[in-house]
């Protein structure tokens, strides 16, 4: 049985031990983190990490985050542990934050796509924590989906997209944060957000002072510095369109008339939209934290029921919505 149900409160130690053994032996194990499910491999074994790239169809230039159980274990992977890293780690780990720092040789080049820096994260999910403590090796893990597709927030999502390629899936139901970690480069003078997440820039700045903003248009040299550099990321199969609240009803109506209404999905926050025939109108929570928890699950659902167009009301411009707006605009860009 590839998919193993585990309890978050007290993860079954036998299942965790079996998963840890698979990782030590160079296998692939999908596991829940508080953000999304990760596709894990022993980060010290180049051939195990190669299996991640093969399973995902991931381009060789996109580096992979390494997960460990504690701050001390993270320090063991990097050559420089500066004041910014120390403050951020103490404030946000375990949690949805990835720190980019110069790597030690114990991390093979394939993990970092040839970059001298490595992204390190201490996840807070109890199953991820149990697994990382049991396997006693750093675990390289991107999101457990085929490259460019939606990240998984349930074990079923992983099974659907990668079942044939993984040795075991630890399923613990929906993940609590719902979108990927905030990635911060702390290897240079001023920390820089490479990928926004639910830990906001203001929250980071309250701990370390000025933090540079993520700019996907900044020209980068060498390796891909952030997933945002790939235009086709975080996308459902269906065409996703951001449509202003005031226009949703009209656009939905036009689409519902001109195509099969059941193939149109609408995600709103505030706006009341009349459902046309069997068109699927889903109202999402109006707080960023609750919206993020639900977003990928809802997009997976609309894909699964055969929607080919999803109209999304753009979320507010305030800071807590930055990461959600980032993921939605990338998903929409895929179809432009
Ligand atoms: O929440 C998360 O971060 C999830 C869970 C599983 O931990 N992981 C995740 O991994 O989203 P992935 O591979 O889908 O996205 C991580 C991104 C990469 O696309 C990469 O651009 C960036 O983080 N990254 C990783 N290592 C890096 C490095 N050494 N330098 C710059 N960016 C890096
Ligand atoms: Mg990903």
Coordinates of C-alpha atoms and ligand atoms in Angstrom, one line a residue:
X1 CA 0.0 0.0 0.0
X2 CA 1.7 3.2 -1.2
X3 CA -0.6 5.7 0.5
X4 CA -0.4 5.5 4.3
X5 CA -2.8 7.5 6.5
X6 CA -1.0 9.1 9.4
X7 CA -2.4 10.9 12.4
X8 CA -1.0 14.4 12.9
X9 CA -1.3 14.4 16.7
X10 CA 0.5 11.1 17.2
X11 CA 2.1 9.9 14.0
X12 CA 2.3 6.1 13.9
X13 CA 5.9 5.4 14.7
X14 CA 6.0 2.2 12.6
X15 CA 4.9 4.1 9.5
X16 CA 7.3 6.9 10.2
X17 CA 10.2 4.4 10.7
X18 CA 9.3 2.7 7.4
X19 CA 9.2 6.0 5.5
X20 CA 12.5 7.1 7.1
X21 CA 14.2 3.8 6.0
X22 CA 13.0 4.4 2.5
X23 CA 14.5 7.9 2.5
X24 CA 17.8 6.6 3.9
X25 CA 17.9 4.0 1.2
X26 CA 17.5 6.5 -1.6
X27 CA 13.7 6.2 -2.2
X28 CA 11.1 8.9 -2.7
X29 CA 8.6 9.7 0.1
X30 CA 5.8 12.3 -0.2
X31 CA 4.9 13.9 3.1
X32 CA 2.8 16.7 4.5
X33 CA 4.3 20.0 5.6
X34 CA 2.3 22.9 7.0
X35 CA 2.4 24.6 3.5
X36 CA 2.0 21.9 0.9
X37 CA 3.0 18.2 0.5
X38 CA 6.7 17.7 -0.4
X39 CA 8.3 15.0 -2.5
X40 CA 11.2 14.0 -0.4
X41 CA 14.6 12.3 -1.1
X42 CA 17.8 12.0 0.9
X43 CA 19.5 15.4 0.2
X44 CA 23.0 13.9 0.6
X45 CA 22.5 11.4 -2.2
X46 CA 22.7 12.8 -5.8
X47 CA 21.1 9.7 -7.3
X48 CA 18.1 9.9 -5.0
X49 CA 17.7 13.6 -5.7
X50 CA 17.8 12.9 -9.5
X51 CA 14.7 10.8 -9.0
X52 CA 12.8 13.9 -7.8
X53 CA 13.7 15.7 -11.1
X54 CA 12.6 12.7 -13.1
X55 CA 9.3 12.1 -11.2
X56 CA 8.3 15.8 -11.5
X57 CA 9.6 16.5 -15.0
X58 CA 11.4 19.4 -13.3
X59 CA 14.0 21.4 -15.3
X60 CA 17.5 20.8 -14.0
X61 CA 18.0 24.6 -13.4
X62 CA 15.4 24.8 -10.6
X63 CA 17.0 24.3 -7.2
X64 CA 15.3 22.2 -4.4
X65 CA 14.7 23.2 -0.8
X66 CA 16.3 21.1 1.9
X67 CA 14.3 20.2 5.0
X68 CA 15.7 19.5 8.5
X69 CA 14.2 19.1 12.0
X70 CA 16.0 21.9 13.8
X71 CA 18.0 25.1 13.6
X72 CA 21.1 23.2 14.6
X73 CA 20.7 20.7 11.8
X74 CA 20.2 23.7 9.4
X75 CA 23.5 25.2 10.6
X76 CA 25.2 22.0 9.6
X77 CA 24.3 22.5 5.9
X78 CA 25.7 26.0 5.4
X79 CA 29.0 27.7 5.6
X80 CA 27.7 31.0 6.9
X81 CA 25.2 31.6 9.6
X82 CA 24.8 35.3 9.9
X83 CA 22.8 37.6 12.2
X84 CA 19.8 37.8 9.7
X85 CA 19.6 34.0 9.4
X86 CA 19.8 33.6 13.2
X87 CA 17.0 36.2 13.9
X88 CA 14.7 34.9 11.2
X89 CA 15.2 31.3 12.1
X90 CA 14.5 32.0 15.8
X91 CA 11.4 34.0 14.9
X92 CA 9.8 31.8 12.3
X93 CA 11.2 28.2 12.6
X94 CA 9.7 25.7 12.7
X95 CA 7.4 27.3 10.1
X96 CA 6.7 28.3 6.5
X97 CA 10.0 30.2 5.8
X98 CA 12.9 29.1 3.6
X99 CA 16.4 30.7 4.1
X100 CA 18.9 30.8 1.3
X101 CA 22.6 30.6 2.4
X102 CA 26.0 29.4 1.1
X103 CA 26.0 25.6 1.1
X104 CA 28.5 23.1 2.5
X105 CA 29.8 20.3 0.2
X106 CA 27.6 17.8 2.0
X107 CA 24.8 19.1 -0.2
X108 CA 25.4 17.9 -3.8
X109 CA 25.3 20.3 -6.7
X110 CA 22.2 18.7 -8.1
X111 CA 20.1 19.9 -5.1
X112 CA 21.0 23.5 -5.7
X113 CA 21.0 23.3 -9.5
X114 CA 24.7 24.2 -9.4
X115 CA 24.2 27.2 -7.2
X116 CA 26.7 27.9 -4.3
X117 CA 23.6 28.6 -2.1
X118 CA 21.0 26.2 -0.7
X119 CA 17.4 26.9 0.5
X120 CA 16.9 25.4 3.9
X121 CA 13.6 25.0 5.9
X122 CA 12.5 23.6 9.2
X123 CA 8.9 22.7 8.7
X124 CA 6.4 22.7 11.7
X125 CA 4.1 20.0 10.6
X126 CA 4.2 17.2 13.2
X127 CA 4.5 14.5 10.5
X128 CA 7.3 16.3 8.7
X129 CA 9.0 16.8 12.1
X130 CA 8.6 13.1 13.0
X131 CA 9.9 12.0 9.6
X132 CA 13.0 14.4 9.7
X133 CA 13.9 13.3 13.2
X134 CA 13.6 9.6 12.3
X135 CA 15.5 9.6 9.0
X136 CA 18.5 11.5 10.4
X137 CA 19.4 12.9 7.0
X138 CA 18.5 16.3 5.4
X139 CA 15.5 15.8 3.0
X140 CA 15.4 17.6 -0.3
X141 CA 11.7 18.2 -1.2
X142 CA 10.0 20.4 -3.8
X143 CA 6.2 20.4 -3.8
X144 CA 4.9 16.9 -4.7
X145 CA 3.3 17.7 -8.1
X146 CA 4.4 17.5 -11.7
X147 CA 6.4 20.5 -12.7
X148 CA 4.3 23.6 -13.5
X149 CA 1.1 22.1 -12.1
X150 CA -0.7 23.0 -8.9
X151 CA 0.9 22.2 -5.6
X152 CA -0.8 19.4 -3.6
X153 CA -2.5 20.1 -0.2
X154 CA -3.8 16.6 0.4
X155 CA -2.4 13.1 0.0
X156 CA -5.0 12.4 -2.7
X157 CA -3.6 15.3 -4.8
X158 CA -0.2 13.7 -4.6
X159 CA -1.5 10.3 -5.5
X160 CA -3.4 11.7 -8.5
X161 CA -0.3 13.4 -10.0
X162 CA 2.7 11.3 -8.9
X163 CA 1.5 7.9 -7.6
X164 CA 3.6 5.8 -10.0
X165 CA 6.8 7.6 -9.2
X166 CA 6.8 7.6 -5.4
X167 CA 7.6 4.8 -3.0
X168 CA 5.3 6.0 -0.2
X169 CA 2.8 8.8 0.4
X170 CA 2.2 9.9 4.0
X171 CA -1.4 11.2 4.0
X172 CA -2.5 13.5 6.8
X173 CA -5.3 15.3 5.1
X174 CA -5.3 19.1 4.2
X175 CA -2.3 21.1 5.0
X176 CA -2.9 24.1 7.4
X177 CA -1.2 27.0 5.5
X178 CA -2.1 25.9 2.0
X179 CA 0.5 27.8 -0.2
X180 CA 4.3 27.5 -0.4
X181 CA 6.8 29.0 2.0
X182 CA 8.2 32.5 1.9
X183 CA 11.8 32.2 0.4
X184 CA 14.3 34.7 1.7
X185 CA 17.9 35.1 0.4
X186 CA 20.0 36.0 3.5
X187 CA 23.3 35.3 1.7
X188 CA 23.9 39.0 0.9
X189 CA 24.0 42.2 2.9
X190 CA 20.2 43.0 2.7
X191 CA 17.9 40.1 2.8
X192 CA 15.6 39.7 -0.2
X193 CA 12.3 37.9 -0.6
X194 CA 12.7 35.6 -3.6
X195 CA 9.1 34.1 -3.3
X196 CA 6.3 35.7 -1.3
X197 CA 4.5 33.5 1.2
X198 CA 2.2 33.9 4.1
X199 CA 5.0 35.3 6.3
X200 CA 4.9 38.8 4.9
X201 CA 7.7 41.3 4.2
X202 CA 6.6 43.5 7.2
X203 CA 6.8 40.5 9.5
X204 CA 10.3 39.8 8.3
X205 CA 11.3 43.4 8.6
X206 CA 10.0 43.6 12.2
X207 CA 12.7 41.0 12.9
X208 CA 15.7 41.9 10.7
X209 CA 15.1 45.5 9.4
X210 CA 15.0 46.3 5.7
X211 CA 14.2 43.4 3.4
X212 CA 14.2 43.8 -0.4
X213 CA 11.1 43.1 -2.3
X214 CA 10.6 40.2 -4.6
X215 CA 10.9 41.4 -8.2
X216 CA 10.3 38.7 -10.8
X217 CA 11.4 41.0 -13.5
X218 CA 14.9 41.5 -12.0
X219 CA 17.4 40.0 -14.4
X220 CA 19.2 37.1 -12.8
X221 CA 22.4 35.3 -13.7
X222 CA 23.2 31.7 -13.3
X223 CA 20.6 29.5 -11.6
X224 CA 16.9 30.3 -11.3
X225 CA 16.7 32.4 -8.1
X226 CA 13.0 31.9 -7.5
X227 CA 10.1 29.9 -8.8
X228 CA 8.5 33.1 -9.9
X229 CA 11.1 33.2 -12.7
X230 CA 9.1 30.4 -14.4
X231 CA 6.0 32.0 -15.9
X232 CA 4.1 28.7 -15.9
X233 CA 3.9 27.9 -12.3
X234 CA 1.1 27.0 -9.8
X235 CA -1.4 26.5 -12.6
X236 CA -4.5 24.4 -12.8
X237 CA -5.3 22.7 -16.1
X238 CA -8.2 25.0 -16.7
X239 CA -7.7 28.5 -18.0
X240 CA -7.7 30.9 -15.1
X241 CA -8.7 34.5 -15.6
X242 CA -8.6 37.3 -13.0
X243 CA -11.8 39.3 -13.6
X244 CA -12.7 42.5 -11.6
X245 CA -15.5 42.0 -9.2
X246 CA -17.8 44.3 -11.0
X247 CA -17.3 42.4 -14.3
X248 CA -17.6 38.8 -13.0
X249 CA -21.3 38.5 -13.4
X250 CA -21.2 39.7 -17.0
X251 CA -18.2 37.7 -18.1
X252 CA -19.6 34.6 -16.3
X253 CA -22.9 35.1 -18.0
X254 CA -21.3 35.5 -21.4
X255 CA -19.2 32.4 -20.9
X256 CA -22.1 30.4 -19.5
X257 CA -24.1 31.2 -22.6
X258 CA -21.5 30.5 -25.1
X259 CA -20.1 27.3 -23.7
X260 CA -21.3 24.6 -21.4
X261 CA -22.0 26.4 -18.1
X262 CA -20.9 23.4 -16.1
X263 CA -17.4 23.9 -17.5
X264 CA -17.1 27.4 -15.9
X265 CA -16.0 27.9 -12.3
X266 CA -16.2 31.2 -10.5
X267 CA -14.2 32.0 -7.3
X268 CA -15.5 35.0 -5.5
X269 CA -14.7 36.6 -2.1
X270 CA -17.2 39.5 -1.8
X271 CA -19.3 39.5 -4.9
X272 CA -22.6 37.7 -5.1
X273 CA -22.7 36.0 -8.5
X274 CA -25.9 34.3 -9.7
X275 CA -25.1 30.8 -10.9
X276 CA -26.1 30.3 -14.5
X277 CA -27.4 26.8 -15.0
X278 CA -24.9 24.4 -13.6
X279 CA -22.0 26.9 -13.5
X280 CA -20.0 26.4 -10.3
X281 CA -19.7 29.5 -8.1
X282 CA -17.5 29.1 -5.0
X283 CA -17.3 31.8 -2.4
X284 CA -13.9 31.8 -0.7
X285 CA -13.2 33.2 2.8
X286 CA -12.5 36.9 3.0
X287 CA -9.3 36.6 5.2
X288 CA -6.0 35.8 3.5
X289 CA -5.2 33.1 6.0
X290 CA -8.4 31.2 5.4
X291 CA -8.4 31.9 1.6
X292 CA -4.9 30.4 1.3
X293 CA -5.9 27.3 3.1
X294 CA -8.6 26.6 0.6
X295 CA -7.2 28.0 -2.7
X296 CA -5.3 25.0 -4.2
X297 CA -8.0 22.5 -3.0
X298 CA -10.7 24.4 -4.8
X299 CA -8.6 24.7 -8.0
X300 CA -7.9 20.9 -7.8
X301 CA -11.6 20.3 -7.4
X302 CA -12.6 22.5 -10.4
X303 CA -10.0 20.7 -12.5
X304 CA -11.3 17.3 -11.4
X305 CA -14.9 18.1 -12.3
X306 CA -13.8 19.2 -15.8
X307 CA -14.0 23.0 -15.6
X308 CA -12.1 24.5 -18.5
X309 CA -12.4 28.2 -17.4
X310 CA -12.1 29.5 -13.9
X311 CA -12.9 33.2 -13.3
X312 CA -11.3 34.6 -10.1
X313 CA -12.2 37.8 -8.3
X314 CA -8.8 39.5 -7.6
X315 CA -8.0 39.6 -3.9
X316 CA -7.4 42.9 -2.1
X317 CA -4.1 44.8 -2.5
X318 CA -3.2 44.8 1.2
X319 CA 0.0 43.0 2.2
X320 CA -1.4 39.8 3.7
X321 CA -2.7 39.0 0.2
X322 CA 0.6 39.5 -1.7
X323 CA 1.5 35.7 -1.9
X324 CA -2.0 34.7 -3.0
X325 CA -2.1 37.4 -5.7
X326 CA 1.4 36.2 -6.8
X327 CA 0.2 32.6 -7.2
X328 CA -3.1 33.7 -9.0
X329 CA -1.3 35.9 -11.4
X330 CA 1.2 33.2 -12.3
X331 CA -1.6 30.7 -12.9
X332 CA -3.4 33.3 -15.1
X333 CA -0.2 34.1 -17.0
X334 CA 0.0 30.5 -18.1
X335 CA -2.9 31.0 -20.4
X336 CA -2.1 34.5 -21.8
Ligands
LIG1 O1 6.5 25.4 1.2 C1 7.4 25.0 0.5 O2 8.5 25.7 0.2 C2 7.3 23.7 -0.2 C3 7.4 22.6 0.9 C4 7.4 21.2 0.4 O3 8.5 22.8 1.7 N1 8.3 23.4 -1.2 C5 8.3 24.1 -2.3 O4 9.3 23.7 -3.2 O5 7.5 24.9 -2.7 P1 9.4 24.1 -4.7 O6 10.6 23.4 -5.2 O7 8.1 23.8 -5.4 O8 9.8 25.6 -4.7 C6 10.9 26.0 -4.0 C7 11.6 27.2 -4.7 C8 12.3 26.7 -6.0 O9 11.5 26.7 -7.1 C9 13.5 27.6 -6.1 O10 13.3 28.6 -7.1 C10 13.6 28.3 -4.7 O11 12.6 27.8 -3.9 N2 14.9 27.8 -4.2 C11 15.2 26.6 -3.7 N3 16.6 26.6 -3.5 C12 17.1 27.8 -3.8 C13 18.4 28.4 -3.9 N4 19.4 27.7 -3.5 N5 18.5 29.6 -4.3 C14 17.4 30.3 -4.8 N6 16.2 29.8 -4.8 C15 16.0 28.6 -4.3
LIG2 MG1 6.5 23.7 -6.6

